[in-house]
Amino acid sequence: MPGFTQANPRGWCWQDDAILPDEFAEALDALTTGTDTFRVNALYTQMYCDGQQPGLKKAQCIALMFSDFYDALVAEGLFSPCVWPTNNFVPVDCLCNFSCTDGYVACGRQCIDPTIEQCVSNFPQPKRRSLSTKCPRGYDKCALPTGGFDCVDVDNDLESCGGCPSYGDDEDSVNARGVDCSVLPGVASVACVKGECRVGSCLRKHRLVHNACLPV
């Protein structure tokens, strides 16, 4: 699945670690014509290329420049990675927009099957089956504090990631291991992927370190 990452504030966009073709062309044109653009300073670009090995073609220099730029952004943690749905989607752009496929519909940052799920406040929830005592395949049967049960996709549910939610001191809640990814400290974007909270980006004055947002 293609992965998009964006570097702010200029908005350079990489897909699968490669700069997008039209953005590569923008930098190459600035170098060739000596004309600045919103994102490219032609003089600085020429100075960079002059400092490389002799005989390097303009296109090769631009490719090297973006490679160095990418490595520097990764080292500084300045990328804004997208948090994508876990399945049935197609990425649209570097702004983290996506389209759901195969009859699935968007619900927050997930694509859901409307035949078995409903979207409640941008969170997928299973459709209740009043006459059934079983959950659909892929869902866990989790006790509700008011009695009865709910069907939870613990592999992808943002608020019950990895297990059933905990509601109190009862035995079922004590044994529950679900994590509410939406309340993790310092997190700007997060998804539940295969039962684990995957942090995509952090709030300002926080830095992403080993899947956690730490104050800086």
PDB file of C-alpha atoms in Angstrom:
ATOM      1  CA  MET A   1       0.000   0.000   0.000  1.00  0.00           C
ATOM      2  CA  PRO A   2       1.475   3.382  -0.948  1.00  0.00           C
ATOM      3  CA  GLY A   3       2.643   5.440   2.000  1.00  0.00           C
ATOM      4  CA  PHE A   4       2.532   9.234   1.965  1.00  0.00           C
ATOM      5  CA  THR A   5       4.553  11.502   4.240  1.00  0.00           C
ATOM      6  CA  GLN A   6       4.626  15.271   4.291  1.00  0.00           C
ATOM      7  CA  ALA A   7       7.196  17.753   5.540  1.00  0.00           C
ATOM      8  CA  ASN A   8       5.879  21.100   6.738  1.00  0.00           C
ATOM      9  CA  PRO A   9       5.714  24.042   6.376  1.00  0.00           C
ATOM     10  CA  ARG A  10       6.537  23.936   2.657  1.00  0.00           C
ATOM     11  CA  GLY A  11       4.461  20.840   2.082  1.00  0.00           C
ATOM     12  CA  TRP A  12       6.922  18.619   0.224  1.00  0.00           C
ATOM     13  CA  CYS A  13       5.332  15.241  -0.267  1.00  0.00           C
ATOM     14  CA  TRP A  14       6.946  11.807  -0.509  1.00  0.00           C
ATOM     15  CA  GLN A  15       5.280   8.606  -1.618  1.00  0.00           C
ATOM     16  CA  ASP A  16       7.061   5.410  -0.597  1.00  0.00           C
ATOM     17  CA  ASP A  17      10.155   7.457   0.320  1.00  0.00           C
ATOM     18  CA  ALA A  18      10.298   9.101  -3.141  1.00  0.00           C
ATOM     19  CA  ILE A  19       9.477  12.755  -3.804  1.00  0.00           C
ATOM     20  CA  LEU A  20       6.390  13.171  -5.990  1.00  0.00           C
ATOM     21  CA  PRO A  21       7.217  13.622  -9.708  1.00  0.00           C
ATOM     22  CA  ASP A  22       5.648  17.082 -10.062  1.00  0.00           C
ATOM     23  CA  GLU A  23       7.586  18.343  -7.043  1.00  0.00           C
ATOM     24  CA  PHE A  24      10.814  16.892  -8.425  1.00  0.00           C
ATOM     25  CA  ALA A  25      10.058  18.711 -11.698  1.00  0.00           C
ATOM     26  CA  GLU A  26       9.484  21.972  -9.798  1.00  0.00           C
ATOM     27  CA  ALA A  27      12.941  21.816  -8.210  1.00  0.00           C
ATOM     28  CA  LEU A  28      14.607  20.795 -11.475  1.00  0.00           C
ATOM     29  CA  ASP A  29      12.937  23.671 -13.331  1.00  0.00           C
ATOM     30  CA  ALA A  30      14.075  26.159 -10.672  1.00  0.00           C
ATOM     31  CA  LEU A  31      17.648  24.910 -11.009  1.00  0.00           C
ATOM     32  CA  THR A  32      17.530  24.981 -14.820  1.00  0.00           C
ATOM     33  CA  THR A  33      15.960  28.434 -15.196  1.00  0.00           C
ATOM     34  CA  GLY A  34      17.391  30.076 -12.083  1.00  0.00           C
ATOM     35  CA  THR A  35      13.871  31.102 -11.060  1.00  0.00           C
ATOM     36  CA  ASP A  36      12.639  30.836  -7.466  1.00  0.00           C
ATOM     37  CA  THR A  37       9.352  29.152  -6.583  1.00  0.00           C
ATOM     38  CA  PHE A  38       7.397  29.162  -3.327  1.00  0.00           C
ATOM     39  CA  ARG A  39       9.322  26.102  -2.172  1.00  0.00           C
ATOM     40  CA  VAL A  40      12.604  26.311  -4.084  1.00  0.00           C
ATOM     41  CA  ASN A  41      15.366  28.890  -3.787  1.00  0.00           C
ATOM     42  CA  ALA A  42      17.174  28.633  -7.114  1.00  0.00           C
ATOM     43  CA  LEU A  43      20.432  30.145  -5.813  1.00  0.00           C
ATOM     44  CA  TYR A  44      20.677  27.798  -2.827  1.00  0.00           C
ATOM     45  CA  THR A  45      19.851  24.854  -5.074  1.00  0.00           C
ATOM     46  CA  GLN A  46      22.623  25.852  -7.486  1.00  0.00           C
ATOM     47  CA  MET A  47      25.071  26.239  -4.589  1.00  0.00           C
ATOM     48  CA  TYR A  48      24.148  22.754  -3.362  1.00  0.00           C
ATOM     49  CA  CYS A  49      24.770  21.261  -6.803  1.00  0.00           C
ATOM     50  CA  ASP A  50      28.052  23.153  -7.184  1.00  0.00           C
ATOM     51  CA  GLY A  51      29.231  21.460  -4.008  1.00  0.00           C
ATOM     52  CA  GLN A  52      28.653  17.960  -5.373  1.00  0.00           C
ATOM     53  CA  GLN A  53      30.981  15.867  -7.506  1.00  0.00           C
ATOM     54  CA  PRO A  54      31.932  17.374 -10.894  1.00  0.00           C
ATOM     55  CA  GLY A  55      29.948  16.259 -13.917  1.00  0.00           C
ATOM     56  CA  LEU A  56      26.773  15.516 -11.956  1.00  0.00           C
ATOM     57  CA  LYS A  57      23.722  16.124 -14.136  1.00  0.00           C
ATOM     58  CA  LYS A  58      21.020  18.491 -12.913  1.00  0.00           C
ATOM     59  CA  ALA A  59      18.433  15.731 -12.476  1.00  0.00           C
ATOM     60  CA  GLN A  60      20.947  13.623 -10.546  1.00  0.00           C
ATOM     61  CA  CYS A  61      21.727  16.571  -8.293  1.00  0.00           C
ATOM     62  CA  ILE A  62      18.034  17.192  -7.568  1.00  0.00           C
ATOM     63  CA  ALA A  63      17.563  13.508  -6.729  1.00  0.00           C
ATOM     64  CA  LEU A  64      20.548  13.640  -4.372  1.00  0.00           C
ATOM     65  CA  MET A  65      19.284  16.863  -2.802  1.00  0.00           C
ATOM     66  CA  PHE A  66      15.881  15.371  -2.007  1.00  0.00           C
ATOM     67  CA  SER A  67      17.530  12.220  -0.662  1.00  0.00           C
ATOM     68  CA  ASP A  68      19.662  14.285   1.734  1.00  0.00           C
ATOM     69  CA  PHE A  69      16.626  16.412   2.625  1.00  0.00           C
ATOM     70  CA  TYR A  70      14.556  13.310   3.377  1.00  0.00           C
ATOM     71  CA  ASP A  71      17.269  11.828   5.621  1.00  0.00           C
ATOM     72  CA  ALA A  72      17.587  15.119   7.515  1.00  0.00           C
ATOM     73  CA  LEU A  73      13.828  15.332   8.083  1.00  0.00           C
ATOM     74  CA  VAL A  74      13.715  11.759   9.347  1.00  0.00           C
ATOM     75  CA  ALA A  75      16.615  12.436  11.716  1.00  0.00           C
ATOM     76  CA  GLU A  76      14.896  15.551  13.100  1.00  0.00           C
ATOM     77  CA  GLY A  77      11.469  13.914  13.366  1.00  0.00           C
ATOM     78  CA  LEU A  78       9.902  16.614  11.204  1.00  0.00           C
ATOM     79  CA  PHE A  79       7.692  14.411   9.068  1.00  0.00           C
ATOM     80  CA  SER A  80       3.912  14.387   9.439  1.00  0.00           C
ATOM     81  CA  PRO A  81       3.083  10.736   8.718  1.00  0.00           C
ATOM     82  CA  CYS A  82      -0.446   9.780   7.750  1.00  0.00           C
ATOM     83  CA  VAL A  83      -2.506   7.358   9.802  1.00  0.00           C
ATOM     84  CA  TRP A  84      -4.383   5.212   7.312  1.00  0.00           C
ATOM     85  CA  PRO A  85      -7.283   2.792   7.755  1.00  0.00           C
ATOM     86  CA  THR A  86      -6.253  -0.809   8.273  1.00  0.00           C
ATOM     87  CA  ASN A  87      -7.870  -2.109   5.081  1.00  0.00           C
ATOM     88  CA  ASN A  88     -10.219  -1.466   2.132  1.00  0.00           C
ATOM     89  CA  PHE A  89      -8.954   1.995   1.192  1.00  0.00           C
ATOM     90  CA  VAL A  90      -6.906   3.908  -1.364  1.00  0.00           C
ATOM     91  CA  PRO A  91      -4.686   6.873  -0.350  1.00  0.00           C
ATOM     92  CA  VAL A  92      -5.585  10.074  -2.190  1.00  0.00           C
ATOM     93  CA  ASP A  93      -2.924  12.650  -1.365  1.00  0.00           C
ATOM     94  CA  CYS A  94      -0.283  13.863   1.040  1.00  0.00           C
ATOM     95  CA  LEU A  95      -2.934  15.533   3.194  1.00  0.00           C
ATOM     96  CA  CYS A  96      -3.889  12.075   4.484  1.00  0.00           C
ATOM     97  CA  ASN A  97      -7.165  11.940   2.562  1.00  0.00           C
ATOM     98  CA  PHE A  98      -8.351   8.520   1.432  1.00  0.00           C
ATOM     99  CA  SER A  99     -11.222   6.772  -0.322  1.00  0.00           C
ATOM    100  CA  CYS A 100     -12.821   3.579   0.932  1.00  0.00           C
ATOM    101  CA  THR A 101     -13.225   0.682  -1.497  1.00  0.00           C
ATOM    102  CA  ASP A 102     -15.207  -2.543  -1.931  1.00  0.00           C
ATOM    103  CA  GLY A 103     -18.434  -1.063  -0.544  1.00  0.00           C
ATOM    104  CA  TYR A 104     -16.825   0.146   2.682  1.00  0.00           C
ATOM    105  CA  VAL A 105     -17.588   3.654   3.972  1.00  0.00           C
ATOM    106  CA  ALA A 106     -15.483   6.150   5.900  1.00  0.00           C
ATOM    107  CA  CYS A 107     -15.880   6.445   9.663  1.00  0.00           C
ATOM    108  CA  GLY A 108     -13.301   8.756  11.182  1.00  0.00           C
ATOM    109  CA  ARG A 109      -9.953   7.353  10.077  1.00  0.00           C
ATOM    110  CA  GLN A 110     -11.334   3.884   9.342  1.00  0.00           C
ATOM    111  CA  CYS A 111     -13.245   2.232   6.498  1.00  0.00           C
ATOM    112  CA  ILE A 112     -16.112   0.110   7.793  1.00  0.00           C
ATOM    113  CA  ASP A 113     -18.490  -2.475   6.378  1.00  0.00           C
ATOM    114  CA  PRO A 114     -21.924  -0.817   6.692  1.00  0.00           C
ATOM    115  CA  THR A 115     -23.647  -4.201   6.758  1.00  0.00           C
ATOM    116  CA  ILE A 116     -22.159  -5.083  10.160  1.00  0.00           C
ATOM    117  CA  GLU A 117     -20.968  -1.734  11.557  1.00  0.00           C
ATOM    118  CA  GLN A 118     -22.302   1.742  12.145  1.00  0.00           C
ATOM    119  CA  CYS A 119     -20.444   5.018  12.639  1.00  0.00           C
ATOM    120  CA  VAL A 120     -21.054   6.709  16.004  1.00  0.00           C
ATOM    121  CA  SER A 121     -19.246  10.036  16.585  1.00  0.00           C
ATOM    122  CA  ASN A 122     -16.624   9.022  14.006  1.00  0.00           C
ATOM    123  CA  PHE A 123     -15.991   5.708  15.755  1.00  0.00           C
ATOM    124  CA  PRO A 124     -16.992   2.338  14.249  1.00  0.00           C
ATOM    125  CA  GLN A 125     -19.468   0.393  16.341  1.00  0.00           C
ATOM    126  CA  PRO A 126     -20.987  -3.008  15.595  1.00  0.00           C
ATOM    127  CA  LYS A 127     -24.637  -3.068  14.671  1.00  0.00           C
ATOM    128  CA  ARG A 128     -26.615  -4.605  17.500  1.00  0.00           C
ATOM    129  CA  ARG A 129     -28.235  -7.952  16.864  1.00  0.00           C
ATOM    130  CA  SER A 130     -31.122  -8.176  19.286  1.00  0.00           C
ATOM    131  CA  LEU A 131     -31.952 -11.804  18.512  1.00  0.00           C
ATOM    132  CA  SER A 132     -28.400 -13.107  18.454  1.00  0.00           C
ATOM    133  CA  THR A 133     -26.131 -14.090  21.323  1.00  0.00           C
ATOM    134  CA  LYS A 134     -23.058 -14.336  19.119  1.00  0.00           C
ATOM    135  CA  CYS A 135     -20.800 -11.776  17.512  1.00  0.00           C
ATOM    136  CA  PRO A 136     -19.742 -11.700  13.864  1.00  0.00           C
ATOM    137  CA  ARG A 137     -16.439 -13.287  12.989  1.00  0.00           C
ATOM    138  CA  GLY A 138     -13.558 -11.017  13.970  1.00  0.00           C
ATOM    139  CA  TYR A 139     -15.417  -9.440  16.917  1.00  0.00           C
ATOM    140  CA  ASP A 140     -15.069 -10.155  20.627  1.00  0.00           C
ATOM    141  CA  LYS A 141     -18.037 -10.382  22.976  1.00  0.00           C
ATOM    142  CA  CYS A 142     -17.487  -7.684  25.618  1.00  0.00           C
ATOM    143  CA  ALA A 143     -19.668  -7.133  28.682  1.00  0.00           C
ATOM    144  CA  LEU A 144     -21.441  -3.778  29.064  1.00  0.00           C
ATOM    145  CA  PRO A 145     -21.686  -1.976  32.432  1.00  0.00           C
ATOM    146  CA  THR A 146     -25.469  -1.838  32.036  1.00  0.00           C
ATOM    147  CA  GLY A 147     -25.719  -5.556  31.345  1.00  0.00           C
ATOM    148  CA  GLY A 148     -25.679  -7.498  28.126  1.00  0.00           C
ATOM    149  CA  PHE A 149     -22.773  -7.371  25.742  1.00  0.00           C
ATOM    150  CA  ASP A 150     -21.313  -5.507  22.813  1.00  0.00           C
ATOM    151  CA  CYS A 151     -19.446  -6.859  19.798  1.00  0.00           C
ATOM    152  CA  VAL A 152     -16.049  -5.192  19.564  1.00  0.00           C
ATOM    153  CA  ASP A 153     -13.413  -5.457  16.862  1.00  0.00           C
ATOM    154  CA  VAL A 154     -10.515  -5.377  19.314  1.00  0.00           C
ATOM    155  CA  ASP A 155      -7.976  -5.485  16.482  1.00  0.00           C
ATOM    156  CA  ASN A 156      -9.117  -2.102  15.137  1.00  0.00           C
ATOM    157  CA  ASP A 157     -11.349  -0.387  17.727  1.00  0.00           C
ATOM    158  CA  LEU A 158      -9.697   2.878  18.755  1.00  0.00           C
ATOM    159  CA  GLU A 159     -11.209   2.882  22.258  1.00  0.00           C
ATOM    160  CA  SER A 160     -10.934  -0.866  22.947  1.00  0.00           C
ATOM    161  CA  CYS A 161      -7.672  -1.694  21.256  1.00  0.00           C
ATOM    162  CA  GLY A 162      -6.351  -5.164  21.995  1.00  0.00           C
ATOM    163  CA  GLY A 163      -9.199  -6.289  24.245  1.00  0.00           C
ATOM    164  CA  CYS A 164     -12.516  -5.497  25.879  1.00  0.00           C
ATOM    165  CA  PRO A 165     -12.866  -2.141  27.655  1.00  0.00           C
ATOM    166  CA  SER A 166     -12.701  -1.805  31.423  1.00  0.00           C
ATOM    167  CA  TYR A 167     -15.704  -0.276  33.207  1.00  0.00           C
ATOM    168  CA  GLY A 168     -14.891  -0.693  36.879  1.00  0.00           C
ATOM    169  CA  ASP A 169     -13.788  -3.170  39.534  1.00  0.00           C
ATOM    170  CA  ASP A 170     -15.794  -6.203  38.464  1.00  0.00           C
ATOM    171  CA  GLU A 171     -13.956  -9.370  37.532  1.00  0.00           C
ATOM    172  CA  ASP A 172     -14.542  -8.939  33.802  1.00  0.00           C
ATOM    173  CA  SER A 173     -13.151  -5.402  33.915  1.00  0.00           C
ATOM    174  CA  VAL A 174     -10.107  -6.398  35.946  1.00  0.00           C
ATOM    175  CA  ASN A 175      -9.239  -8.970  33.293  1.00  0.00           C
ATOM    176  CA  ALA A 176      -9.946  -6.584  30.415  1.00  0.00           C
ATOM    177  CA  ARG A 177      -6.877  -5.500  28.513  1.00  0.00           C
ATOM    178  CA  GLY A 178      -8.318  -3.062  26.002  1.00  0.00           C
ATOM    179  CA  VAL A 179      -6.546   0.285  25.614  1.00  0.00           C
ATOM    180  CA  ASP A 180      -8.258   3.564  24.729  1.00  0.00           C
ATOM    181  CA  CYS A 181      -5.811   4.880  22.119  1.00  0.00           C
ATOM    182  CA  SER A 182      -7.721   8.170  21.810  1.00  0.00           C
ATOM    183  CA  VAL A 183      -6.617   9.368  25.266  1.00  0.00           C
ATOM    184  CA  LEU A 184      -2.896   8.642  25.011  1.00  0.00           C
ATOM    185  CA  PRO A 185      -0.982  11.741  26.196  1.00  0.00           C
ATOM    186  CA  GLY A 186       0.399  14.129  23.594  1.00  0.00           C
ATOM    187  CA  VAL A 187      -1.070  12.240  20.639  1.00  0.00           C
ATOM    188  CA  ALA A 188      -2.407  14.098  17.580  1.00  0.00           C
ATOM    189  CA  SER A 189      -3.250  11.102  15.392  1.00  0.00           C
ATOM    190  CA  VAL A 190      -3.431   7.438  16.299  1.00  0.00           C
ATOM    191  CA  ALA A 191      -4.987   4.218  15.054  1.00  0.00           C
ATOM    192  CA  CYS A 192      -5.581   0.756  16.447  1.00  0.00           C
ATOM    193  CA  VAL A 193      -3.752  -1.714  14.224  1.00  0.00           C
ATOM    194  CA  LYS A 194      -3.847  -5.433  14.958  1.00  0.00           C
ATOM    195  CA  GLY A 195      -4.691  -4.786  18.596  1.00  0.00           C
ATOM    196  CA  GLU A 196      -1.965  -2.203  19.219  1.00  0.00           C
ATOM    197  CA  CYS A 197      -2.113   1.586  19.355  1.00  0.00           C
ATOM    198  CA  ARG A 198      -0.022   2.988  16.491  1.00  0.00           C
ATOM    199  CA  VAL A 199       0.822   6.661  16.960  1.00  0.00           C
ATOM    200  CA  GLY A 200       1.012   8.622  13.713  1.00  0.00           C
ATOM    201  CA  SER A 201       1.860  12.116  14.932  1.00  0.00           C
ATOM    202  CA  CYS A 202       2.160  14.154  18.110  1.00  0.00           C
ATOM    203  CA  LEU A 203       0.865  17.480  19.353  1.00  0.00           C
ATOM    204  CA  ARG A 204       3.136  20.501  19.397  1.00  0.00           C
ATOM    205  CA  LYS A 205       5.925  20.403  21.973  1.00  0.00           C
ATOM    206  CA  HIS A 206       5.903  16.602  21.828  1.00  0.00           C
ATOM    207  CA  ARG A 207       8.132  14.224  19.908  1.00  0.00           C
ATOM    208  CA  LEU A 208       7.397  10.731  18.642  1.00  0.00           C
ATOM    209  CA  VAL A 209       9.770   8.251  20.298  1.00  0.00           C
ATOM    210  CA  HIS A 210       9.178   4.491  20.092  1.00  0.00           C
ATOM    211  CA  ASN A 211       5.438   4.873  19.404  1.00  0.00           C
ATOM    212  CA  ALA A 212       4.896   7.359  22.251  1.00  0.00           C
ATOM    213  CA  CYS A 213       4.599  11.160  22.319  1.00  0.00           C
ATOM    214  CA  LEU A 214       7.073  12.580  24.819  1.00  0.00           C
ATOM    215  CA  PRO A 215       7.246  16.238  25.922  1.00  0.00           C
ATOM    216  CA  VAL A 216      10.173  18.243  24.571  1.00  0.00           C
TER     217      VAL A 216
END
